[in-house]
Short mmCIF file of C-alpha atoms in Angstrom, two decimals:
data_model
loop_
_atom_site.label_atom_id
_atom_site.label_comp_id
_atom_site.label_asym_id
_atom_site.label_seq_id
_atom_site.Cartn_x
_atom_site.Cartn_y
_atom_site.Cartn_z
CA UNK A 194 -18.14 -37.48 -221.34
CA UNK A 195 -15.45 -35.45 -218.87
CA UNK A 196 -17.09 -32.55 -218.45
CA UNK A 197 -13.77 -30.64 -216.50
CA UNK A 198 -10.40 -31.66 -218.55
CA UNK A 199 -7.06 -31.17 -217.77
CA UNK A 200 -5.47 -32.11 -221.09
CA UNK A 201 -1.94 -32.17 -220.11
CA UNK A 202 -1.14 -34.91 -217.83
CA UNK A 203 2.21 -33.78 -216.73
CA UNK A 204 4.06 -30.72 -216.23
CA UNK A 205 8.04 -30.01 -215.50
CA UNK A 206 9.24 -26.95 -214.65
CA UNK A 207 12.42 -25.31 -212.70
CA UNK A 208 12.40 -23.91 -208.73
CA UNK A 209 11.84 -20.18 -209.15
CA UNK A 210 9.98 -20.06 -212.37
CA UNK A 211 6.18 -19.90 -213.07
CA UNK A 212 4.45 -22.96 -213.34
CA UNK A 213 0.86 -22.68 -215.36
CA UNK A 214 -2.02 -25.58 -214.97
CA UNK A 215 -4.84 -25.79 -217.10
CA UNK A 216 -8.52 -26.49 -217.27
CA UNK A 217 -11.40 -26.75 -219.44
CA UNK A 218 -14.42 -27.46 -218.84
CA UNK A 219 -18.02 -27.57 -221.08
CA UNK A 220 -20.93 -27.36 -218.78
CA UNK A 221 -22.20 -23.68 -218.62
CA UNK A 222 -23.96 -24.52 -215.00
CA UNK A 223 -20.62 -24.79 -213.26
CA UNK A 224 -20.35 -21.60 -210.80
CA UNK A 225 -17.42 -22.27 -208.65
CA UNK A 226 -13.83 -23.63 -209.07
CA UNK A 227 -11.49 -25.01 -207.23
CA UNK A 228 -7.83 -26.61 -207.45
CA UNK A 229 -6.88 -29.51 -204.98
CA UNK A 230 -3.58 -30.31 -204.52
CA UNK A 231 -2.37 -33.97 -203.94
CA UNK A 232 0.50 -35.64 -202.64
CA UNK A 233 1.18 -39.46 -203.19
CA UNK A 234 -1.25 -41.73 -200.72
CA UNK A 235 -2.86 -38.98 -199.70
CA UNK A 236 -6.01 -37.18 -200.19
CA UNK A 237 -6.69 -34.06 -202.07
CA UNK A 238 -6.14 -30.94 -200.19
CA UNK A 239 -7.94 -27.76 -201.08
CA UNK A 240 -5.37 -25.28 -202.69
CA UNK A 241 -8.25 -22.13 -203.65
CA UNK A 242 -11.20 -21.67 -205.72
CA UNK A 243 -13.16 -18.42 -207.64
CA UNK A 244 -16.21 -17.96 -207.87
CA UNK A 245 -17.85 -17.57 -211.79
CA UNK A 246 -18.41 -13.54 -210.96
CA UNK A 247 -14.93 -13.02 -210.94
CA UNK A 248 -11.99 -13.81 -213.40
CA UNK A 249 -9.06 -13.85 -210.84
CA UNK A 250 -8.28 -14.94 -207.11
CA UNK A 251 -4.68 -14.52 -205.88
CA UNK A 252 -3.36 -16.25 -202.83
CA UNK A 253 0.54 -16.22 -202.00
CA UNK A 254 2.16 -17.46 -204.49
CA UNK A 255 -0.82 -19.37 -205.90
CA UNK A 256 -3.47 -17.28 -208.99
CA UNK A 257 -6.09 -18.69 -210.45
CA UNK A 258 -7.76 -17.61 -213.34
CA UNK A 259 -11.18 -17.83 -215.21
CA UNK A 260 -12.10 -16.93 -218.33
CA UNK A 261 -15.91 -17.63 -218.77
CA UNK A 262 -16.55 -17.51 -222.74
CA UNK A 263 -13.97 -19.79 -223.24
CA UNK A 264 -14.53 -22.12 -220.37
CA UNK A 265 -10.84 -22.17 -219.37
CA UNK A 266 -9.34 -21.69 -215.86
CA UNK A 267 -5.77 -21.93 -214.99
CA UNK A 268 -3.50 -21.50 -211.97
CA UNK A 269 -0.39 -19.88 -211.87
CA UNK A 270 2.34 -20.85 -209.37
CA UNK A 271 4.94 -18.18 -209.06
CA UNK A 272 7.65 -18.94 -208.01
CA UNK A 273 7.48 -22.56 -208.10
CA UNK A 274 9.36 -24.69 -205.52
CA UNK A 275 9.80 -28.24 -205.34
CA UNK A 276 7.58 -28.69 -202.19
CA UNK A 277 4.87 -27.85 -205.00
CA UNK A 278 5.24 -30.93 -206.87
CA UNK A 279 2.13 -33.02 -206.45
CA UNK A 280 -0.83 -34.10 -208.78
CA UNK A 281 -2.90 -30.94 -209.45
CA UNK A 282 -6.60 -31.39 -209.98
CA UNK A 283 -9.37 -29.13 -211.23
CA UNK A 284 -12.44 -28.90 -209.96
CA UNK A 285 -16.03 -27.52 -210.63
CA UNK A 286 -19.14 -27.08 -208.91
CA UNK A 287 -22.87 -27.09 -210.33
CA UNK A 288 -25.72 -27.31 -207.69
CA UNK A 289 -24.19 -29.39 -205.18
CA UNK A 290 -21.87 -31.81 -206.82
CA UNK A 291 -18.05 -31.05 -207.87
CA UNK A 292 -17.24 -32.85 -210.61
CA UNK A 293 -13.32 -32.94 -211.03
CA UNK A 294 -10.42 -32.96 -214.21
CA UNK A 295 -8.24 -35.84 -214.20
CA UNK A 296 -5.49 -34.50 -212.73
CA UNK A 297 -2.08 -32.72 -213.76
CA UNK A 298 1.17 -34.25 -212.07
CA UNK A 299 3.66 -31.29 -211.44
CA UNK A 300 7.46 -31.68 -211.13
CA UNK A 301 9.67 -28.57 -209.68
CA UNK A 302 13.35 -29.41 -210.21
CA UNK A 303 15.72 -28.04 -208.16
CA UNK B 156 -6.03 -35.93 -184.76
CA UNK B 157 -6.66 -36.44 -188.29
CA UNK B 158 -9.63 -34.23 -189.62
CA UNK B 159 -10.70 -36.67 -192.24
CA UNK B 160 -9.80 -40.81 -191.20
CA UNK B 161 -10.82 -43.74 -193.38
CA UNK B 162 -10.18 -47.27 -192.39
CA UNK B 163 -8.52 -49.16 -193.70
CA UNK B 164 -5.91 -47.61 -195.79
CA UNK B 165 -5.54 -50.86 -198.00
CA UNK B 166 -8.01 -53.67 -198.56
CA UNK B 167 -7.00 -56.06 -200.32
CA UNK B 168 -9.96 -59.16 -200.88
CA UNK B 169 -10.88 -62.06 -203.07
CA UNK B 170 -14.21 -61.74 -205.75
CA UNK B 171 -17.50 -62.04 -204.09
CA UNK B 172 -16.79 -60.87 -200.62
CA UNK B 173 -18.11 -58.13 -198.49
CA UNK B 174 -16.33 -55.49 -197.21
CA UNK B 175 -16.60 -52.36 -195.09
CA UNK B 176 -14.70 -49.17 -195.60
CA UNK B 177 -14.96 -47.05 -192.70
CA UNK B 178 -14.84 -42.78 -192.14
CA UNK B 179 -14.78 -40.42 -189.73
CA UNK B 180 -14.54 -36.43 -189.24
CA UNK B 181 -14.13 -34.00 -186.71
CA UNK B 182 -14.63 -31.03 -188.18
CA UNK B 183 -18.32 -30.97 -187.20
CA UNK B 184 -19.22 -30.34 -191.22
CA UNK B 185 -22.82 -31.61 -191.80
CA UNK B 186 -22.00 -33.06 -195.64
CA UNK B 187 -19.87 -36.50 -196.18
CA UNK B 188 -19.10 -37.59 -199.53
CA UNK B 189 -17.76 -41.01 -201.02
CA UNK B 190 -15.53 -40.71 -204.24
CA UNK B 191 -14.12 -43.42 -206.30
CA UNK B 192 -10.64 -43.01 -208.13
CA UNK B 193 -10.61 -44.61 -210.69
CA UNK B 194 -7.60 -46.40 -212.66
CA UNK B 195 -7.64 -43.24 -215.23
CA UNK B 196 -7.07 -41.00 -211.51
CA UNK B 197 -10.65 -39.65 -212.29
CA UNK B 198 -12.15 -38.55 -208.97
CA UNK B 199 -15.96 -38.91 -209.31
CA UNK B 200 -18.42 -38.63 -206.26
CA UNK B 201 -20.63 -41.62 -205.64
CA UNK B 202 -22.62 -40.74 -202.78
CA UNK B 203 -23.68 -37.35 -200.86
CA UNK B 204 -24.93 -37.37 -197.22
CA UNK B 205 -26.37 -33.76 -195.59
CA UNK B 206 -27.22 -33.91 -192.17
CA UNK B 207 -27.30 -37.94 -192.32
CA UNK B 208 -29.58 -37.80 -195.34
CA UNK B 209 -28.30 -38.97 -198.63
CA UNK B 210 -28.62 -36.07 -201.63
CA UNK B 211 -26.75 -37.22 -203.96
CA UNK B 212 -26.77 -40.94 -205.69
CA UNK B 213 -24.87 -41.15 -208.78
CA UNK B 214 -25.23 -43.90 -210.57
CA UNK B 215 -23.29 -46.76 -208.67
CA UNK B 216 -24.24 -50.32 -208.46
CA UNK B 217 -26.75 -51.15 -205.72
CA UNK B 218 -23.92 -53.24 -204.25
CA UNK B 219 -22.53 -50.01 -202.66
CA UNK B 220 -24.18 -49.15 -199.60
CA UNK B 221 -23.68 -45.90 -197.62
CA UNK B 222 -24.52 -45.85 -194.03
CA UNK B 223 -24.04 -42.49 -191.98
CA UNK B 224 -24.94 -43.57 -188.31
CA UNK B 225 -24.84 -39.40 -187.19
CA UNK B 226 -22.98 -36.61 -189.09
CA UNK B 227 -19.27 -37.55 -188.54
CA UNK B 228 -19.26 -40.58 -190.00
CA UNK B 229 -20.49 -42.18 -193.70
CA UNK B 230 -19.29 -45.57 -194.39
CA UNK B 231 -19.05 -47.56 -197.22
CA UNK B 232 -20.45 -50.97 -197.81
CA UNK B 233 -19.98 -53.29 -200.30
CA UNK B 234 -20.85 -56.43 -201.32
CA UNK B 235 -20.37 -59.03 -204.14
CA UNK B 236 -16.68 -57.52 -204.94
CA UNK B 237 -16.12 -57.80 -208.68
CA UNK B 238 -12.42 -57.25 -209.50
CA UNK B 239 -13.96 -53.82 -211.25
CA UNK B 240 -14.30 -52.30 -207.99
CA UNK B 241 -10.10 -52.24 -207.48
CA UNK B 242 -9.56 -48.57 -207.15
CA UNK B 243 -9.23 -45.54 -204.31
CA UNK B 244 -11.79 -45.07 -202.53
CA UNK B 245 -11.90 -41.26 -200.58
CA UNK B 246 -14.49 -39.70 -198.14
CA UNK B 247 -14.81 -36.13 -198.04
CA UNK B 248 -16.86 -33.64 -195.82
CA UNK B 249 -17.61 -29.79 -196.32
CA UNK B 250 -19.98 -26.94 -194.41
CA UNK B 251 -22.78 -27.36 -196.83
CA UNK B 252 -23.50 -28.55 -200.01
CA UNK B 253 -22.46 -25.95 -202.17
CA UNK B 254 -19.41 -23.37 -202.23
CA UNK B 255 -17.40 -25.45 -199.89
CA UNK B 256 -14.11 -26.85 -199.74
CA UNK B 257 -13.95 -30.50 -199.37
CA UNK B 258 -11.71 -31.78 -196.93
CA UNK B 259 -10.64 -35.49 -198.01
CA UNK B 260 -9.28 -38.52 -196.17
CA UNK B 261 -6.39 -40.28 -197.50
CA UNK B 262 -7.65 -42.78 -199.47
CA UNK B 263 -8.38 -46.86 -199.29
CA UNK B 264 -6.69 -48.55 -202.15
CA UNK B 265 -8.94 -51.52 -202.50
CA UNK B 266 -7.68 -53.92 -204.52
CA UNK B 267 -10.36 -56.93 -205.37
CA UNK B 268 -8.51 -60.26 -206.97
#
């Protein structure tokens, strides 16, 4: 029972364009998000977050948004550059546990 | 100096052993987490430690033992490896429980044959 999904396991898209990363998630509780980036034999780095009382948080070239009645967030990477290929995971917070999407696996082509 | 260091990065050990994975911070958060990676990349947290007191025990075979000797460090015991337990094993720490950014270490691929 994945309560955070990230449905599409893999995402190509070419330097300089947008590249858009979904989530969904089903628990109501969930009042924070975040997005972790990571990079083959490494560990997840912390790319930004929103809190539930807002619907958008924009950092650089990274935007991620919520929308609460459908339980979808998504970041937006614009432009994209190849430096930003890595495995994208979701992530959501309830109480004090994040509970995190399986992961989306970018690819920016030069 | 590495904010978040596990040891080792790759364990590799026979069924039925007992085995030790080690972590460390310096970022002087007061909350260490364990997470297992699964072979479907899932990351889901097994064990919580604030201030050297555990808060969170999902459910995780009593095999697995946290120990967090003071606040920078939570390691990870574990004994009577079943070839189940092969995965990627990641410690975390934040500021707090909630509404913080985890920062994670880089990962111990155990692998249990």
């Amino acid at each position: 029972d994945q309560q955070v999904k990230q449905n599409s396991p893999s995402l190509s898209v070419q330097e300089g364009r947008i590249s858009i990363l979904n989530c969904d998630y089903t628990n109501s509780m969930f009042d924070y998000f975040l997005w972790y980036k990571k990079y083959p034999a490494e560990g997840p780095t912390f790319l930004i977050s929103i809190s539930s009382i807002k619907d958008k948080n924009e950092d650089g070239r990274f935007t991620v948004f919520l929308n609460k009645s459908a339980k979808h967030l998504s970041l937006h990477i614009v432009p994209s550059q190849p430096g930003d290929s890595a495995v994208y995971f979701c992530a959501a917070n309830a109480g004090n546990m994040l509970t995190f999407g399986g992961g989306t696996r970018l690819m920016v082509k030069p | 100096d590495t904010a978040v260091s596990q040891t080792p990065k790759y364990l590799v050990t026979q069924m039925g052993n007992d085995k030790s994975i080690k972590c460390e911070q310096n970022l002087g958060h007061d909350t260490m987490y364990w997470y297992k990676q699964d072979s479907k990349k899932f990351l889901k947290i097994m064990f919580s430690y604030n201030n050297k007191e555990l808060i969170i025990n999902e459910t995780v075979p009593n095999r697995f033992s946290p120990k967090s000797p003071d606040k920078a460090h939570l390691n990870l015991h574990i004994n009577s490896l079943e070839l189940g337990d092969s995965a990627v094993y990641f410690c975390a720490s934040s500021q707090g429980v909630t509404y913080a950014e985890a920062f994670f270490g880089q990962g111990t691929r155990l692998t249990v044959v």
